[in-house]
Tab-separated table of C-alpha atoms in Angstrom:
chain	number	residue	atom	x	y	z
Z	1486	UNK	CA	-27.808	11.997	-8.765
Z	1487	UNK	CA	-25.045	13.947	-7.047
Z	1488	UNK	CA	-23.865	13.413	-3.508
Z	1489	UNK	CA	-24.073	16.728	-1.622
Z	1490	UNK	CA	-21.258	17.220	0.896
Z	1491	UNK	CA	-21.080	20.263	3.162
Z	1492	UNK	CA	-17.705	21.378	4.528
Z	1493	UNK	CA	-18.516	23.151	7.769
Z	1494	UNK	CA	-17.192	24.283	11.144
Z	1495	UNK	CA	-18.280	26.184	14.211
Z	1496	UNK	CA	-15.273	28.488	14.209
Z	1497	UNK	CA	-13.838	30.668	11.467
Z	1498	UNK	CA	-10.292	30.385	10.179
Z	1499	UNK	CA	-9.929	26.623	10.545
Z	1500	UNK	CA	-9.374	25.900	6.857
Z	1501	UNK	CA	-12.835	25.174	5.453
Z	1502	UNK	CA	-12.340	26.861	2.092
Z	1503	UNK	CA	-8.843	25.403	1.719
Z	1504	UNK	CA	-10.354	21.989	2.470
Z	1505	UNK	CA	-13.324	22.483	0.119
Z	1506	UNK	CA	-10.953	23.401	-2.709
Z	1507	UNK	CA	-8.605	20.498	-1.976
Z	1508	UNK	CA	-11.324	17.872	-1.594
Z	1509	UNK	CA	-13.271	19.048	-4.654
Z	1510	UNK	CA	-10.074	19.018	-6.704
Z	1511	UNK	CA	-9.150	15.601	-5.341
Z	1512	UNK	CA	-12.509	14.121	-6.352
Z	1513	UNK	CA	-12.073	15.552	-9.851
Z	1514	UNK	CA	-8.576	14.047	-10.020
Z	1515	UNK	CA	-10.224	10.698	-9.285
Z	1516	UNK	CA	-12.487	11.135	-12.324
Z	1517	UNK	CA	-15.637	12.380	-10.574
Z	1518	UNK	CA	-17.424	15.362	-12.093
Z	1519	UNK	CA	-17.425	17.849	-9.219
Z	1520	UNK	CA	-18.686	21.358	-8.502
Z	1521	UNK	CA	-17.661	23.436	-5.477
Z	1522	UNK	CA	-20.315	25.945	-4.386
Z	1523	UNK	CA	-19.298	28.962	-2.290
Z	1524	UNK	CA	-22.006	29.661	0.328
Z	1525	UNK	CA	-19.986	32.418	2.038
Z	1526	UNK	CA	-22.043	35.285	0.642
Z	1527	UNK	CA	-20.385	38.682	1.117
Z	1528	UNK	CA	-16.834	37.370	1.534
Z	1529	UNK	CA	-16.121	34.994	-1.377
Z	1530	UNK	CA	-12.713	33.408	-0.963
Z	1531	UNK	CA	-13.134	30.153	-2.870
Z	1532	UNK	CA	-12.416	31.765	-6.248
Z	1533	UNK	CA	-9.134	33.170	-4.900
Z	1534	UNK	CA	-7.930	29.801	-3.637
Z	1535	UNK	CA	-8.964	28.177	-6.929
Z	1536	UNK	CA	-7.184	30.912	-8.908
Z	1537	UNK	CA	-10.228	31.999	-10.923
Z	1538	UNK	CA	-11.159	35.327	-9.295
Z	1539	UNK	CA	-10.663	37.285	-12.537
Z	1540	UNK	CA	-13.135	35.048	-14.342
Z	1541	UNK	CA	-16.130	35.709	-12.063
Z	1542	UNK	CA	-18.938	37.435	-13.975
Z	1543	UNK	CA	-22.109	35.996	-12.421
Z	1544	UNK	CA	-22.493	34.286	-9.045
Z	1545	UNK	CA	-24.636	31.972	-6.923
Z	1546	UNK	CA	-27.054	34.759	-5.948
Z	1547	UNK	CA	-27.503	35.820	-9.578
Z	1548	UNK	CA	-28.608	32.256	-10.363
Z	1549	UNK	CA	-30.998	32.124	-7.396
Z	1550	UNK	CA	-32.550	35.444	-8.496
Z	1551	UNK	CA	-32.830	34.257	-12.134
Z	1552	UNK	CA	-30.432	37.010	-13.250
Z	1553	UNK	CA	-28.167	34.375	-14.841
Z	1554	UNK	CA	-28.253	30.648	-15.480
Z	1555	UNK	CA	-25.841	28.050	-14.156
Z	1556	UNK	CA	-23.917	27.809	-17.412
Z	1557	UNK	CA	-23.200	31.550	-17.203
Z	1558	UNK	CA	-22.221	31.518	-13.520
Z	1559	UNK	CA	-20.179	28.328	-13.209
Z	1560	UNK	CA	-16.449	28.546	-13.890
Z	1561	UNK	CA	-14.645	25.527	-15.298
Z	1562	UNK	CA	-11.276	24.882	-13.709
Z	1563	UNK	CA	-8.367	25.390	-16.121
Z	1564	UNK	CA	-6.485	22.377	-14.755
Z	1565	UNK	CA	-9.272	19.785	-14.690
Z	1566	UNK	CA	-12.095	19.562	-17.225
Z	1567	UNK	CA	-14.474	17.860	-14.771
Z	1568	UNK	CA	-14.129	20.478	-11.987
Z	1569	UNK	CA	-16.319	23.580	-11.711
Z	1570	UNK	CA	-16.736	26.459	-9.241
Z	1571	UNK	CA	-19.933	28.370	-8.471
Z	1572	UNK	CA	-18.702	31.563	-6.770
Z	1573	UNK	CA	-20.481	33.533	-4.064
Z	1574	UNK	CA	-21.562	37.134	-4.356
Z	1575	UNK	CA	-19.258	39.726	-2.840
Z	1576	UNK	CA	-21.849	42.513	-2.783
Z	1577	UNK	CA	-24.884	40.829	-1.179
Z	1578	UNK	CA	-25.465	39.693	2.391
Z	1579	UNK	CA	-26.192	36.175	3.608
Z	1580	UNK	CA	-29.955	36.774	3.601
Z	1581	UNK	CA	-29.776	36.753	-0.212
Z	1582	UNK	CA	-29.954	32.944	-0.013
Z	1583	UNK	CA	-33.369	31.393	0.320
Z	1584	UNK	CA	-34.286	27.746	0.754
Z	1585	UNK	CA	-36.369	27.473	-2.433
Z	1586	UNK	CA	-33.683	29.067	-4.595
Z	1587	UNK	CA	-30.868	26.984	-3.124
Z	1588	UNK	CA	-32.876	23.795	-3.571
Z	1589	UNK	CA	-33.597	24.629	-7.217
Z	1590	UNK	CA	-29.905	25.267	-7.941
Z	1591	UNK	CA	-28.763	22.102	-6.130
Z	1592	UNK	CA	-31.362	20.006	-7.969
Z	1593	UNK	CA	-30.154	21.355	-11.287
Z	1594	UNK	CA	-26.531	20.640	-10.355
Z	1595	UNK	CA	-27.449	17.139	-9.183
Z	1596	UNK	CA	-28.523	16.205	-12.701
Z	1597	UNK	CA	-25.061	16.993	-14.060
Z	1598	UNK	CA	-22.500	16.272	-11.318
Z	1599	UNK	CA	-21.296	13.338	-9.223
Z	1600	UNK	CA	-20.351	15.483	-6.211
Z	1601	UNK	CA	-21.495	18.907	-4.991
Z	1602	UNK	CA	-19.123	20.348	-2.363
Z	1603	UNK	CA	-20.758	23.134	-0.342
Z	1604	UNK	CA	-18.187	25.490	1.160
Z	1605	UNK	CA	-20.013	26.796	4.210
Z	1606	UNK	CA	-19.389	29.981	6.179
Z	1607	UNK	CA	-18.468	29.404	9.825
Z	1608	UNK	CA	-20.953	29.283	12.648
Z	1609	UNK	CA	-24.717	28.888	12.696
Z	1610	UNK	CA	-26.004	31.955	10.852
Z	1611	UNK	CA	-28.327	31.682	7.844
Z	1612	UNK	CA	-25.692	30.994	5.184
Z	1613	UNK	CA	-24.217	28.126	7.185
Z	1614	UNK	CA	-27.654	26.672	7.907
Z	1615	UNK	CA	-28.508	26.856	4.205
Z	1616	UNK	CA	-25.292	25.039	3.281
Z	1617	UNK	CA	-25.916	22.131	5.643
Z	1618	UNK	CA	-29.693	21.839	5.198
Z	1619	UNK	CA	-29.584	19.821	1.954
Z	1620	UNK	CA	-26.425	17.806	2.706
Z	1621	UNK	CA	-26.070	14.039	2.438
Z	1622	UNK	CA	-22.700	14.088	4.170
Z	1623	UNK	CA	-20.798	16.626	6.284
Z	1624	UNK	CA	-17.090	17.191	6.739
Z	1625	UNK	CA	-16.648	18.993	10.058
Z	1626	UNK	CA	-13.351	20.889	10.019
Z	1627	UNK	CA	-11.679	21.668	13.316
Z	1628	UNK	CA	-8.297	22.693	14.680
Z	1629	UNK	CA	-6.848	20.763	17.657
Z	1630	UNK	CA	-7.730	23.446	20.190
Z	1631	UNK	CA	-10.495	23.482	22.798
Z	1632	UNK	CA	-12.537	26.415	21.452
Z	1633	UNK	CA	-12.562	25.047	17.900
Z	1634	UNK	CA	-13.575	21.563	19.034
Z	1635	UNK	CA	-16.298	22.924	21.298
Z	1636	UNK	CA	-17.780	24.960	18.446
Z	1637	UNK	CA	-17.631	21.917	16.168
Z	1638	UNK	CA	-19.646	19.977	18.736
Z	1639	UNK	CA	-22.355	22.610	18.411
Z	1640	UNK	CA	-22.349	22.194	14.621
Z	1641	UNK	CA	-22.854	18.441	15.068
Z	1642	UNK	CA	-26.005	19.253	17.006
Z	1643	UNK	CA	-27.252	21.382	14.116
Z	1644	UNK	CA	-26.463	18.647	11.585
Z	1645	UNK	CA	-28.542	16.149	13.536
Z	1646	UNK	CA	-31.531	18.454	14.090
Z	1647	UNK	CA	-31.723	21.200	11.437
Z	1648	UNK	CA	-31.177	19.319	8.168
Z	1649	UNK	CA	-33.770	18.281	5.608
Z	1650	UNK	CA	-33.001	14.659	6.466
Z	1651	UNK	CA	-33.817	15.308	10.124
Z	1652	UNK	CA	-37.058	17.095	9.230
Z	1653	UNK	CA	-38.169	14.239	6.971
Z	1654	UNK	CA	-37.203	11.482	9.399
Z	1655	UNK	CA	-34.589	10.063	7.010
Z	1656	UNK	CA	-31.236	8.540	8.034
Z	1657	UNK	CA	-29.041	11.330	9.338
Z	1658	UNK	CA	-26.257	13.174	7.569
Z	1659	UNK	CA	-23.106	11.060	7.455
Z	1660	UNK	CA	-20.538	12.948	9.530
Z	1661	UNK	CA	-16.774	13.034	9.016
Z	1662	UNK	CA	-14.077	14.760	11.065
Z	1663	UNK	CA	-11.247	16.633	9.361
Z	1664	UNK	CA	-8.525	17.818	11.734
Z	1665	UNK	CA	-6.413	20.636	10.289
Z	1666	UNK	CA	-3.200	22.413	11.334
Z	1667	UNK	CA	-2.044	19.430	13.344
Z	1668	UNK	CA	1.441	19.634	14.836
Z	1669	UNK	CA	2.645	16.475	16.671
Z	1670	UNK	CA	5.505	18.338	18.362
Z	1671	UNK	CA	3.064	20.787	19.956
Z	1672	UNK	CA	0.849	17.872	21.012
Z	1673	UNK	CA	3.804	16.296	22.838
Z	1674	UNK	CA	4.452	19.634	24.595
Z	1675	UNK	CA	0.800	19.834	25.687
Z	1676	UNK	CA	0.129	22.931	23.597
Z	1677	UNK	CA	-2.407	21.240	21.345
Z	1678	UNK	CA	-5.054	18.520	21.630
Z	1679	UNK	CA	-4.133	15.101	20.281
Z	1680	UNK	CA	-6.124	13.231	17.629
Z	1681	UNK	CA	-7.390	10.938	20.411
Z	1682	UNK	CA	-8.507	13.942	22.517
Z	1683	UNK	CA	-10.536	15.379	19.624
Z	1684	UNK	CA	-11.996	11.969	18.769
Z	1685	UNK	CA	-13.074	11.461	22.384
Z	1686	UNK	CA	-14.890	14.807	22.449
Z	1687	UNK	CA	-16.613	14.735	19.061
Z	1688	UNK	CA	-17.021	10.966	18.593
Z	1689	UNK	CA	-17.388	11.006	14.805
Z	1690	UNK	CA	-15.365	9.108	12.236
Z	1691	UNK	CA	-11.971	10.617	11.473
Z	1692	UNK	CA	-11.629	11.342	7.759
Z	1693	UNK	CA	-8.274	13.104	7.666
Z	1694	UNK	CA	-5.525	14.850	9.602
Z	1695	UNK	CA	-3.856	17.732	7.781
Z	1696	UNK	CA	-0.481	18.772	9.210
Z	1697	UNK	CA	0.402	22.378	9.925
Z	1698	UNK	CA	2.296	23.309	6.767
Z	1699	UNK	CA	3.710	26.313	4.953
Z	1700	UNK	CA	2.556	24.614	1.741
Z	1701	UNK	CA	-1.059	25.538	2.535
Z	1702	UNK	CA	-0.286	29.261	2.625
Z	1703	UNK	CA	1.921	29.024	-0.446
Z	1704	UNK	CA	-0.816	27.258	-2.396
Z	1705	UNK	CA	-3.497	29.765	-1.346
Z	1706	UNK	CA	-1.312	32.699	-2.354
Z	1707	UNK	CA	-0.672	31.160	-5.767
Z	1708	UNK	CA	-4.332	30.320	-6.452
Z	1709	UNK	CA	-3.757	26.579	-6.512
Z	1710	UNK	CA	-5.424	23.965	-4.286
Z	1711	UNK	CA	-2.757	22.491	-2.011
Z	1712	UNK	CA	-3.725	18.937	-2.976
Z	1713	UNK	CA	-1.958	19.564	-6.302
Z	1714	UNK	CA	1.314	20.040	-4.416
Z	1715	UNK	CA	1.929	16.314	-4.135
Z	1716	UNK	CA	5.437	16.836	-2.734
Z	1717	UNK	CA	4.073	18.563	0.384
Z	1718	UNK	CA	2.849	16.801	3.518
Z	1719	UNK	CA	-0.441	18.753	3.407
Z	1720	UNK	CA	-1.028	17.825	-0.227
Z	1721	UNK	CA	-0.415	14.150	0.519
Z	1722	UNK	CA	-2.708	14.289	3.565
Z	1723	UNK	CA	-5.552	15.726	1.459
Z	1724	UNK	CA	-5.009	13.001	-1.169
Z	1725	UNK	CA	-5.371	10.434	1.636
Z	1726	UNK	CA	-8.507	12.226	2.871
Z	1727	UNK	CA	-10.181	12.063	-0.547
Z	1728	UNK	CA	-9.307	8.374	-0.838
Z	1729	UNK	CA	-11.039	7.679	2.489
Z	1730	UNK	CA	-14.039	9.795	1.460
Z	1731	UNK	CA	-14.679	7.526	-1.524
Z	1732	UNK	CA	-14.344	4.410	0.600
Z	1733	UNK	CA	-10.686	3.388	0.403
Z	1734	UNK	CA	-8.834	2.117	3.462
Z	1735	UNK	CA	-5.801	4.372	3.768
Z	1736	UNK	CA	-3.529	4.549	6.856
Z	1737	UNK	CA	-3.091	7.896	8.593
Z	1738	UNK	CA	0.192	9.737	8.280
Z	1739	UNK	CA	1.828	12.771	9.935
Z	1740	UNK	CA	0.422	11.938	13.384
Z	1741	UNK	CA	3.688	11.495	15.278
Z	1742	UNK	CA	6.889	13.450	15.693
Z	1743	UNK	CA	9.344	12.659	12.919
Z	1744	UNK	CA	12.429	10.928	14.250
Z	1745	UNK	CA	15.605	12.672	13.189
Z	1746	UNK	CA	18.237	10.599	11.453
Z	1747	UNK	CA	21.919	10.684	12.337
Z	1748	UNK	CA	22.661	13.423	9.778
Z	1749	UNK	CA	19.953	15.689	11.157
Z	1750	UNK	CA	20.971	15.049	14.758
Z	1751	UNK	CA	24.553	16.048	13.956
Z	1752	UNK	CA	23.905	19.002	11.677
Z	1753	UNK	CA	20.476	20.142	12.917
Z	1754	UNK	CA	17.264	20.645	10.962
């Protein structure tokens, strides 16, 4: 039976799809059979970040409407045999998802996969609610800025009240915090909230801190999840995040300003 994990946020543009791609890829690297499902109906960016946009023939909505089966719609990743993508539709709107259809698809996926990563649209509209409704765990993605954190707090309220687990009186969704675009130098200058500030406001377990990095943009533009760039700080931070997600005790990195050595102090950089 698969573990269903929703990657969600209150605010757009915080790195949800980048994180879904990285975490799904990281789980597959660890040997877990994983599928990443794009719930962002009408936009569909997951296939671009995963580098499989030219291979999309059928999509999530086609499967829900019985216009295609899962085998036809799922795309196997070219880099990892145990990683699959179920793309969203670019031509439908978010109302194309319905609870019965989503449940049927997730149940079918659960028989085959270890992890189902649900890449949620931002906010609290129907697509986002559908993505979180069936979740066992949630990764709440936020940037270290007040508006992003405030909107994430609202999502936490939805997770605790609008999920299937809440409706059935089961133990709640396990919540994780993923802080993205973190820049210690800007924290020191007071331009950005610190990890401690965000933790104090949201009060959920910190899963990962992803540094602000050019590597993220480079990876997205090349259609490759940034976690595969193991030389980059962002790639290493996502590897640490996946390790914590599966229960390993890994220290946090990239939280403080890097001290410059003598060479850098003399010659700059």
